[in-house]
Amino acid sequence: MTTKKGNAMAEAQGPTRPLSPHLQIYRWQMTMVSSILTRITGNALIVGVVLGVWWLMAAAIGPGYFNFVNAIATSWFGDLVFTLSAWAVWYHYLAGLRHLYFDAGHGLDVATAEKLGWACVIGSVVLTVITLIIV
Amino acid sequence: MRYLTDRKRAERKGASGTGTEHQWYMQVSAVALAFLVPTFLIVFGRALGGTRDQVIATFANPWVAILTGMVLFVSMQHFHRGARMMIEDYTHGSTRKGLIMLAISVAYTVIAMGAYALVKIAV
């Protein structure tokens, strides 16, 4: 409402409750970052799974089709998808263990929850590097 | 106006009508995947980049085939439930219904593709 009359109307019925937080200036916290990353990694993993299962199906079907899909799966694009998927699966893995720990009623105080968030982020990078070395 | 009290609505299986079924399934599948996924990552990672004969030899192994089948089935069950949570948080109405159906369809398509591949390689 931009008119004076409109403002008066709005003020008359104006909310006394707090308004929504401004997301642009909202302070990022470990607990929210770790939660958002859990959702993003979990859902994004479908990309790697689809590429992987398509590649396996191509191997089952025949040499010509395998060459076509294998070229995609082992290209820079495939390497990018599978490397990011390796990190995503390890992050989601550790975050999932953390959720099981939370669900059992442990580690819910802020200090511990923040430490566990950092453990997931750092641990997932370490496990990804180890995985890439092994395979 | 609804005459049901909050207490009454929360009794038995609550407003969702399914109680803690979703939460419980996610916990069970998470523990299953925690056991299955690390081995699968190594097997898959090593097979990737090999020739077709090497790939077939890897997945023709009965234990690898069973592991792969279980990872695909359990992970896709876990995926479509998790994706549904995200869809329900951000969308409404027909868009929500359509996206949930899409997530479930993708999950079962992946399972079917994997099953076809594993059976064809095994026989």
PDB file of C-alpha atoms in Angstrom:
ATOM      1  CA  MET A   1       0.000   0.000   0.000  1.00  0.00           C
ATOM      2  CA  THR A   2       1.566   3.258  -1.112  1.00  0.00           C
ATOM      3  CA  THR A   3      -1.305   5.711  -0.685  1.00  0.00           C
ATOM      4  CA  LYS A   4      -1.694   7.611   2.515  1.00  0.00           C
ATOM      5  CA  LYS A   5      -5.100   6.098   3.005  1.00  0.00           C
ATOM      6  CA  GLY A   6      -3.670   2.636   2.412  1.00  0.00           C
ATOM      7  CA  ASN A   7      -0.959   3.177   5.001  1.00  0.00           C
ATOM      8  CA  ALA A   8      -3.456   4.296   7.543  1.00  0.00           C
ATOM      9  CA  MET A   9      -5.495   1.182   6.831  1.00  0.00           C
ATOM     10  CA  ALA A  10      -2.421  -1.018   7.110  1.00  0.00           C
ATOM     11  CA  GLU A  11      -1.369   0.626  10.335  1.00  0.00           C
ATOM     12  CA  ALA A  12      -4.792   0.236  11.804  1.00  0.00           C
ATOM     13  CA  GLN A  13      -4.573  -3.514  11.272  1.00  0.00           C
ATOM     14  CA  GLY A  14      -0.768  -3.599  11.558  1.00  0.00           C
ATOM     15  CA  PRO A  15       0.780  -6.756  12.943  1.00  0.00           C
ATOM     16  CA  THR A  16       2.116  -6.634  16.457  1.00  0.00           C
ATOM     17  CA  ARG A  17       4.007  -9.882  15.946  1.00  0.00           C
ATOM     18  CA  PRO A  18       7.632  -9.928  14.667  1.00  0.00           C
ATOM     19  CA  LEU A  19       7.945  -9.821  10.862  1.00  0.00           C
ATOM     20  CA  SER A  20       9.812 -12.419   8.786  1.00  0.00           C
ATOM     21  CA  PRO A  21      13.610 -12.259   9.093  1.00  0.00           C
ATOM     22  CA  HIS A  22      15.418 -10.669   6.145  1.00  0.00           C
ATOM     23  CA  LEU A  23      17.083 -13.645   4.484  1.00  0.00           C
ATOM     24  CA  GLN A  24      19.770 -11.496   2.788  1.00  0.00           C
ATOM     25  CA  ILE A  25      21.231 -10.384   6.120  1.00  0.00           C
ATOM     26  CA  TYR A  26      20.498 -13.555   8.051  1.00  0.00           C
ATOM     27  CA  ARG A  27      23.686 -14.751   9.764  1.00  0.00           C
ATOM     28  CA  TRP A  28      24.789 -18.128   8.413  1.00  0.00           C
ATOM     29  CA  GLN A  29      25.315 -20.721  11.093  1.00  0.00           C
ATOM     30  CA  MET A  30      26.959 -24.150  11.038  1.00  0.00           C
ATOM     31  CA  THR A  31      23.739 -25.874  12.046  1.00  0.00           C
ATOM     32  CA  MET A  32      21.751 -24.394   9.140  1.00  0.00           C
ATOM     33  CA  VAL A  33      24.552 -24.941   6.620  1.00  0.00           C
ATOM     34  CA  SER A  34      24.908 -28.591   7.619  1.00  0.00           C
ATOM     35  CA  SER A  35      21.145 -29.102   7.380  1.00  0.00           C
ATOM     36  CA  ILE A  36      20.871 -27.446   3.949  1.00  0.00           C
ATOM     37  CA  LEU A  37      23.880 -29.426   2.664  1.00  0.00           C
ATOM     38  CA  THR A  38      22.248 -32.688   3.799  1.00  0.00           C
ATOM     39  CA  ARG A  39      19.206 -31.924   1.666  1.00  0.00           C
ATOM     40  CA  ILE A  40      21.177 -30.698  -1.358  1.00  0.00           C
ATOM     41  CA  THR A  41      23.623 -33.629  -1.367  1.00  0.00           C
ATOM     42  CA  GLY A  42      20.880 -36.227  -0.833  1.00  0.00           C
ATOM     43  CA  ASN A  43      18.750 -34.989  -3.700  1.00  0.00           C
ATOM     44  CA  ALA A  44      21.624 -34.130  -6.050  1.00  0.00           C
ATOM     45  CA  LEU A  45      22.970 -37.694  -5.760  1.00  0.00           C
ATOM     46  CA  ILE A  46      20.232 -38.798  -8.159  1.00  0.00           C
ATOM     47  CA  VAL A  47      22.324 -37.302 -10.999  1.00  0.00           C
ATOM     48  CA  GLY A  48      25.297 -39.564 -10.254  1.00  0.00           C
ATOM     49  CA  VAL A  49      23.023 -42.573  -9.695  1.00  0.00           C
ATOM     50  CA  VAL A  50      21.239 -42.092 -13.036  1.00  0.00           C
ATOM     51  CA  LEU A  51      24.545 -41.700 -14.905  1.00  0.00           C
ATOM     52  CA  GLY A  52      25.979 -44.747 -13.093  1.00  0.00           C
ATOM     53  CA  VAL A  53      23.014 -47.028 -13.707  1.00  0.00           C
ATOM     54  CA  TRP A  54      22.789 -45.913 -17.354  1.00  0.00           C
ATOM     55  CA  TRP A  55      26.469 -46.804 -17.747  1.00  0.00           C
ATOM     56  CA  LEU A  56      25.896 -50.243 -16.151  1.00  0.00           C
ATOM     57  CA  MET A  57      22.895 -50.871 -18.405  1.00  0.00           C
ATOM     58  CA  ALA A  58      24.977 -49.912 -21.445  1.00  0.00           C
ATOM     59  CA  ALA A  59      27.620 -52.462 -20.420  1.00  0.00           C
ATOM     60  CA  ALA A  60      24.902 -55.113 -20.248  1.00  0.00           C
ATOM     61  CA  ILE A  61      23.399 -54.210 -23.630  1.00  0.00           C
ATOM     62  CA  GLY A  62      26.424 -54.333 -25.942  1.00  0.00           C
ATOM     63  CA  PRO A  63      29.834 -52.995 -26.993  1.00  0.00           C
ATOM     64  CA  GLY A  64      28.567 -50.225 -29.296  1.00  0.00           C
ATOM     65  CA  TYR A  65      26.181 -48.737 -26.753  1.00  0.00           C
ATOM     66  CA  PHE A  66      28.750 -49.174 -23.968  1.00  0.00           C
ATOM     67  CA  ASN A  67      31.334 -47.177 -25.945  1.00  0.00           C
ATOM     68  CA  PHE A  68      28.832 -44.346 -26.347  1.00  0.00           C
ATOM     69  CA  VAL A  69      27.797 -44.149 -22.653  1.00  0.00           C
ATOM     70  CA  ASN A  70      31.294 -44.960 -21.352  1.00  0.00           C
ATOM     71  CA  ALA A  71      32.662 -41.991 -23.325  1.00  0.00           C
ATOM     72  CA  ILE A  72      30.220 -39.737 -21.458  1.00  0.00           C
ATOM     73  CA  ALA A  73      30.801 -41.400 -18.065  1.00  0.00           C
ATOM     74  CA  THR A  74      34.582 -41.113 -18.343  1.00  0.00           C
ATOM     75  CA  SER A  75      34.631 -37.631 -19.949  1.00  0.00           C
ATOM     76  CA  TRP A  76      35.369 -34.443 -17.974  1.00  0.00           C
ATOM     77  CA  PHE A  77      31.610 -34.219 -17.382  1.00  0.00           C
ATOM     78  CA  GLY A  78      31.454 -37.766 -16.010  1.00  0.00           C
ATOM     79  CA  ASP A  79      34.523 -37.165 -13.839  1.00  0.00           C
ATOM     80  CA  LEU A  80      32.909 -33.991 -12.485  1.00  0.00           C
ATOM     81  CA  VAL A  81      29.603 -35.748 -11.725  1.00  0.00           C
ATOM     82  CA  PHE A  82      31.216 -38.779 -10.058  1.00  0.00           C
ATOM     83  CA  THR A  83      33.756 -36.729  -8.074  1.00  0.00           C
ATOM     84  CA  LEU A  84      31.047 -34.421  -6.748  1.00  0.00           C
ATOM     85  CA  SER A  85      28.860 -37.496  -6.100  1.00  0.00           C
ATOM     86  CA  ALA A  86      31.662 -39.071  -4.066  1.00  0.00           C
ATOM     87  CA  TRP A  87      31.800 -36.006  -1.848  1.00  0.00           C
ATOM     88  CA  ALA A  88      27.982 -35.773  -1.732  1.00  0.00           C
ATOM     89  CA  VAL A  89      27.576 -39.401  -0.696  1.00  0.00           C
ATOM     90  CA  TRP A  90      30.189 -39.067   2.057  1.00  0.00           C
ATOM     91  CA  TYR A  91      28.732 -35.821   3.319  1.00  0.00           C
ATOM     92  CA  HIS A  92      25.217 -37.291   3.312  1.00  0.00           C
ATOM     93  CA  TYR A  93      26.585 -40.444   4.935  1.00  0.00           C
ATOM     94  CA  LEU A  94      28.166 -38.595   7.875  1.00  0.00           C
ATOM     95  CA  ALA A  95      25.193 -36.232   8.194  1.00  0.00           C
ATOM     96  CA  GLY A  96      22.908 -39.276   8.247  1.00  0.00           C
ATOM     97  CA  LEU A  97      24.902 -40.843  11.073  1.00  0.00           C
ATOM     98  CA  ARG A  98      24.657 -37.506  12.865  1.00  0.00           C
ATOM     99  CA  HIS A  99      20.877 -37.573  12.402  1.00  0.00           C
ATOM    100  CA  LEU A 100      20.682 -41.078  13.856  1.00  0.00           C
ATOM    101  CA  TYR A 101      22.667 -39.763  16.841  1.00  0.00           C
ATOM    102  CA  PHE A 102      20.303 -36.781  17.149  1.00  0.00           C
ATOM    103  CA  ASP A 103      17.262 -39.058  16.833  1.00  0.00           C
ATOM    104  CA  ALA A 104      18.535 -41.105  19.753  1.00  0.00           C
ATOM    105  CA  GLY A 105      18.409 -37.888  21.795  1.00  0.00           C
ATOM    106  CA  HIS A 106      22.130 -37.073  21.918  1.00  0.00           C
ATOM    107  CA  GLY A 107      24.274 -34.110  20.832  1.00  0.00           C
ATOM    108  CA  LEU A 108      21.429 -31.610  20.591  1.00  0.00           C
ATOM    109  CA  ASP A 109      23.103 -28.754  22.507  1.00  0.00           C
ATOM    110  CA  VAL A 110      24.410 -25.955  20.274  1.00  0.00           C
ATOM    111  CA  ALA A 111      28.132 -26.502  20.939  1.00  0.00           C
ATOM    112  CA  THR A 112      27.989 -30.239  20.148  1.00  0.00           C
ATOM    113  CA  ALA A 113      25.700 -29.759  17.129  1.00  0.00           C
ATOM    114  CA  GLU A 114      28.136 -27.217  15.656  1.00  0.00           C
ATOM    115  CA  LYS A 115      31.109 -29.523  16.249  1.00  0.00           C
ATOM    116  CA  LEU A 116      29.253 -32.398  14.573  1.00  0.00           C
ATOM    117  CA  GLY A 117      28.483 -30.118  11.610  1.00  0.00           C
ATOM    118  CA  TRP A 118      32.172 -29.329  11.163  1.00  0.00           C
ATOM    119  CA  ALA A 119      32.999 -33.019  11.576  1.00  0.00           C
ATOM    120  CA  CYS A 120      30.658 -33.810   8.663  1.00  0.00           C
ATOM    121  CA  VAL A 121      32.165 -31.132   6.394  1.00  0.00           C
ATOM    122  CA  ILE A 122      35.818 -31.955   7.155  1.00  0.00           C
ATOM    123  CA  GLY A 123      35.243 -35.720   7.404  1.00  0.00           C
ATOM    124  CA  SER A 124      33.454 -35.815   4.045  1.00  0.00           C
ATOM    125  CA  VAL A 125      36.370 -34.070   2.301  1.00  0.00           C
ATOM    126  CA  VAL A 126      38.876 -36.457   3.909  1.00  0.00           C
ATOM    127  CA  LEU A 127      36.803 -39.539   2.980  1.00  0.00           C
ATOM    128  CA  THR A 128      36.369 -38.256  -0.596  1.00  0.00           C
ATOM    129  CA  VAL A 129      40.132 -37.871  -1.016  1.00  0.00           C
ATOM    130  CA  ILE A 130      40.686 -41.370   0.410  1.00  0.00           C
ATOM    131  CA  THR A 131      38.012 -42.802  -1.932  1.00  0.00           C
ATOM    132  CA  LEU A 132      39.543 -41.135  -4.985  1.00  0.00           C
ATOM    133  CA  ILE A 133      42.968 -42.504  -4.024  1.00  0.00           C
ATOM    134  CA  ILE A 134      41.662 -46.065  -3.546  1.00  0.00           C
ATOM    135  CA  VAL A 135      39.599 -46.273  -6.753  1.00  0.00           C
TER     136      VAL A 135
ATOM    137  CA  MET B   1     -14.745 -24.563  12.866  1.00  0.00           C
ATOM    138  CA  ARG B   2     -13.344 -27.896  13.851  1.00  0.00           C
ATOM    139  CA  TYR B   3     -14.497 -29.288  17.128  1.00  0.00           C
ATOM    140  CA  LEU B   4     -11.527 -31.610  17.445  1.00  0.00           C
ATOM    141  CA  THR B   5      -9.024 -30.531  20.073  1.00  0.00           C
ATOM    142  CA  ASP B   6      -5.278 -30.526  19.345  1.00  0.00           C
ATOM    143  CA  ARG B   7      -4.926 -33.478  21.672  1.00  0.00           C
ATOM    144  CA  LYS B   8      -7.554 -35.430  19.762  1.00  0.00           C
ATOM    145  CA  ARG B   9      -5.942 -34.663  16.379  1.00  0.00           C
ATOM    146  CA  ALA B  10      -2.556 -35.880  17.630  1.00  0.00           C
ATOM    147  CA  GLU B  11      -3.889 -39.169  18.944  1.00  0.00           C
ATOM    148  CA  ARG B  12      -3.239 -42.466  17.186  1.00  0.00           C
ATOM    149  CA  LYS B  13      -1.440 -41.775  13.882  1.00  0.00           C
ATOM    150  CA  GLY B  14      -1.675 -37.959  14.003  1.00  0.00           C
ATOM    151  CA  ALA B  15      -2.503 -35.490  11.221  1.00  0.00           C
ATOM    152  CA  SER B  16      -0.393 -37.277   8.580  1.00  0.00           C
ATOM    153  CA  GLY B  17      -2.339 -40.491   9.142  1.00  0.00           C
ATOM    154  CA  THR B  18       0.878 -42.469   8.909  1.00  0.00           C
ATOM    155  CA  GLY B  19       2.391 -41.844  12.343  1.00  0.00           C
ATOM    156  CA  THR B  20       6.165 -42.294  12.491  1.00  0.00           C
ATOM    157  CA  GLU B  21       6.239 -44.625   9.471  1.00  0.00           C
ATOM    158  CA  HIS B  22       8.299 -42.234   7.320  1.00  0.00           C
ATOM    159  CA  GLN B  23      10.795 -41.420  10.094  1.00  0.00           C
ATOM    160  CA  TRP B  24      11.213 -45.099  10.896  1.00  0.00           C
ATOM    161  CA  TYR B  25      11.719 -46.124   7.270  1.00  0.00           C
ATOM    162  CA  MET B  26      14.373 -43.433   6.810  1.00  0.00           C
ATOM    163  CA  GLN B  27      16.207 -44.642   9.920  1.00  0.00           C
ATOM    164  CA  VAL B  28      16.115 -48.299   8.854  1.00  0.00           C
ATOM    165  CA  SER B  29      17.209 -47.545   5.282  1.00  0.00           C
ATOM    166  CA  ALA B  30      19.926 -45.153   6.536  1.00  0.00           C
ATOM    167  CA  VAL B  31      21.459 -47.883   8.703  1.00  0.00           C
ATOM    168  CA  ALA B  32      21.209 -50.393   5.837  1.00  0.00           C
ATOM    169  CA  LEU B  33      22.906 -47.950   3.457  1.00  0.00           C
ATOM    170  CA  ALA B  34      25.594 -47.166   6.041  1.00  0.00           C
ATOM    171  CA  PHE B  35      26.632 -50.832   5.778  1.00  0.00           C
ATOM    172  CA  LEU B  36      26.167 -51.200   2.013  1.00  0.00           C
ATOM    173  CA  VAL B  37      27.474 -47.972   0.487  1.00  0.00           C
ATOM    174  CA  PRO B  38      31.219 -47.925   1.399  1.00  0.00           C
ATOM    175  CA  THR B  39      31.919 -51.309  -0.226  1.00  0.00           C
ATOM    176  CA  PHE B  40      29.782 -50.420  -3.218  1.00  0.00           C
ATOM    177  CA  LEU B  41      31.691 -47.150  -3.756  1.00  0.00           C
ATOM    178  CA  ILE B  42      34.999 -49.006  -3.972  1.00  0.00           C
ATOM    179  CA  VAL B  43      33.610 -51.688  -6.311  1.00  0.00           C
ATOM    180  CA  PHE B  44      31.888 -49.168  -8.584  1.00  0.00           C
ATOM    181  CA  GLY B  45      34.813 -46.733  -8.556  1.00  0.00           C
ATOM    182  CA  ARG B  46      37.248 -49.451  -9.563  1.00  0.00           C
ATOM    183  CA  ALA B  47      34.975 -50.777 -12.319  1.00  0.00           C
ATOM    184  CA  LEU B  48      34.490 -47.298 -13.767  1.00  0.00           C
ATOM    185  CA  GLY B  49      37.065 -46.574 -16.421  1.00  0.00           C
ATOM    186  CA  GLY B  50      37.631 -50.240 -17.261  1.00  0.00           C
ATOM    187  CA  THR B  51      36.867 -52.026 -20.532  1.00  0.00           C
ATOM    188  CA  ARG B  52      33.400 -53.535 -21.092  1.00  0.00           C
ATOM    189  CA  ASP B  53      34.785 -57.030 -20.407  1.00  0.00           C
ATOM    190  CA  GLN B  54      36.236 -55.876 -17.085  1.00  0.00           C
ATOM    191  CA  VAL B  55      32.954 -54.185 -16.117  1.00  0.00           C
ATOM    192  CA  ILE B  56      30.954 -57.321 -16.975  1.00  0.00           C
ATOM    193  CA  ALA B  57      33.417 -59.517 -15.062  1.00  0.00           C
ATOM    194  CA  THR B  58      33.016 -57.297 -11.982  1.00  0.00           C
ATOM    195  CA  PHE B  59      29.217 -57.240 -11.977  1.00  0.00           C
ATOM    196  CA  ALA B  60      28.935 -60.925 -12.915  1.00  0.00           C
ATOM    197  CA  ASN B  61      30.284 -61.731  -9.451  1.00  0.00           C
ATOM    198  CA  PRO B  62      27.247 -62.876  -7.414  1.00  0.00           C
ATOM    199  CA  TRP B  63      28.106 -60.824  -4.337  1.00  0.00           C
ATOM    200  CA  VAL B  64      28.773 -57.679  -6.331  1.00  0.00           C
ATOM    201  CA  ALA B  65      25.470 -58.170  -8.190  1.00  0.00           C
ATOM    202  CA  ILE B  66      23.540 -58.677  -4.934  1.00  0.00           C
ATOM    203  CA  LEU B  67      25.259 -55.701  -3.290  1.00  0.00           C
ATOM    204  CA  THR B  68      24.530 -53.481  -6.304  1.00  0.00           C
ATOM    205  CA  GLY B  69      20.894 -54.573  -6.407  1.00  0.00           C
ATOM    206  CA  MET B  70      20.441 -53.883  -2.694  1.00  0.00           C
ATOM    207  CA  VAL B  71      22.172 -50.491  -2.867  1.00  0.00           C
ATOM    208  CA  LEU B  72      19.988 -49.438  -5.803  1.00  0.00           C
ATOM    209  CA  PHE B  73      16.726 -50.656  -4.267  1.00  0.00           C
ATOM    210  CA  VAL B  74      17.279 -49.289  -0.749  1.00  0.00           C
ATOM    211  CA  SER B  75      18.841 -46.015  -1.899  1.00  0.00           C
ATOM    212  CA  MET B  76      16.012 -45.311  -4.329  1.00  0.00           C
ATOM    213  CA  GLN B  77      13.391 -46.040  -1.643  1.00  0.00           C
ATOM    214  CA  HIS B  78      15.326 -43.655   0.631  1.00  0.00           C
ATOM    215  CA  PHE B  79      15.636 -41.112  -2.210  1.00  0.00           C
ATOM    216  CA  HIS B  80      11.981 -40.812  -3.174  1.00  0.00           C
ATOM    217  CA  ARG B  81      10.924 -40.351   0.445  1.00  0.00           C
ATOM    218  CA  GLY B  82      13.629 -37.732   1.028  1.00  0.00           C
ATOM    219  CA  ALA B  83      12.825 -35.951  -2.234  1.00  0.00           C
ATOM    220  CA  ARG B  84       9.169 -35.906  -1.192  1.00  0.00           C
ATOM    221  CA  MET B  85      10.098 -34.051   2.016  1.00  0.00           C
ATOM    222  CA  MET B  86      11.859 -31.380  -0.029  1.00  0.00           C
ATOM    223  CA  ILE B  87       9.012 -31.137  -2.563  1.00  0.00           C
ATOM    224  CA  GLU B  88       6.431 -30.793   0.216  1.00  0.00           C
ATOM    225  CA  ASP B  89       8.449 -27.986   1.818  1.00  0.00           C
ATOM    226  CA  TYR B  90       8.657 -25.832  -1.299  1.00  0.00           C
ATOM    227  CA  THR B  91       5.655 -26.586  -3.540  1.00  0.00           C
ATOM    228  CA  HIS B  92       1.883 -26.834  -3.290  1.00  0.00           C
ATOM    229  CA  GLY B  93      -1.163 -28.230  -5.083  1.00  0.00           C
ATOM    230  CA  SER B  94      -0.829 -29.993  -8.421  1.00  0.00           C
ATOM    231  CA  THR B  95       2.859 -29.052  -8.788  1.00  0.00           C
ATOM    232  CA  ARG B  96       3.547 -30.841  -5.525  1.00  0.00           C
ATOM    233  CA  LYS B  97       1.616 -33.953  -6.554  1.00  0.00           C
ATOM    234  CA  GLY B  98       3.262 -34.019  -9.977  1.00  0.00           C
ATOM    235  CA  LEU B  99       6.787 -33.687  -8.587  1.00  0.00           C
ATOM    236  CA  ILE B 100       6.210 -36.397  -5.959  1.00  0.00           C
ATOM    237  CA  MET B 101       4.972 -38.741  -8.715  1.00  0.00           C
ATOM    238  CA  LEU B 102       8.040 -37.814 -10.794  1.00  0.00           C
ATOM    239  CA  ALA B 103      10.435 -38.547  -7.908  1.00  0.00           C
ATOM    240  CA  ILE B 104       8.823 -41.959  -7.304  1.00  0.00           C
ATOM    241  CA  SER B 105       8.880 -42.704 -11.047  1.00  0.00           C
ATOM    242  CA  VAL B 106      12.562 -41.807 -11.325  1.00  0.00           C
ATOM    243  CA  ALA B 107      13.326 -44.027  -8.320  1.00  0.00           C
ATOM    244  CA  TYR B 108      11.574 -47.083  -9.777  1.00  0.00           C
ATOM    245  CA  THR B 109      13.009 -46.448 -13.264  1.00  0.00           C
ATOM    246  CA  VAL B 110      16.517 -46.535 -11.763  1.00  0.00           C
ATOM    247  CA  ILE B 111      15.665 -49.764  -9.905  1.00  0.00           C
ATOM    248  CA  ALA B 112      14.299 -51.328 -13.105  1.00  0.00           C
ATOM    249  CA  MET B 113      17.312 -50.257 -15.195  1.00  0.00           C
ATOM    250  CA  GLY B 114      19.693 -51.640 -12.577  1.00  0.00           C
ATOM    251  CA  ALA B 115      17.767 -54.913 -12.269  1.00  0.00           C
ATOM    252  CA  TYR B 116      17.736 -55.360 -16.054  1.00  0.00           C
ATOM    253  CA  ALA B 117      21.479 -54.721 -16.281  1.00  0.00           C
ATOM    254  CA  LEU B 118      22.354 -57.055 -13.394  1.00  0.00           C
ATOM    255  CA  VAL B 119      20.153 -59.891 -14.690  1.00  0.00           C
ATOM    256  CA  LYS B 120      21.477 -59.530 -18.256  1.00  0.00           C
ATOM    257  CA  ILE B 121      25.080 -59.572 -17.006  1.00  0.00           C
ATOM    258  CA  ALA B 122      24.410 -62.542 -14.691  1.00  0.00           C
ATOM    259  CA  VAL B 123      22.836 -64.864 -17.301  1.00  0.00           C
TER     260      VAL B 123
END
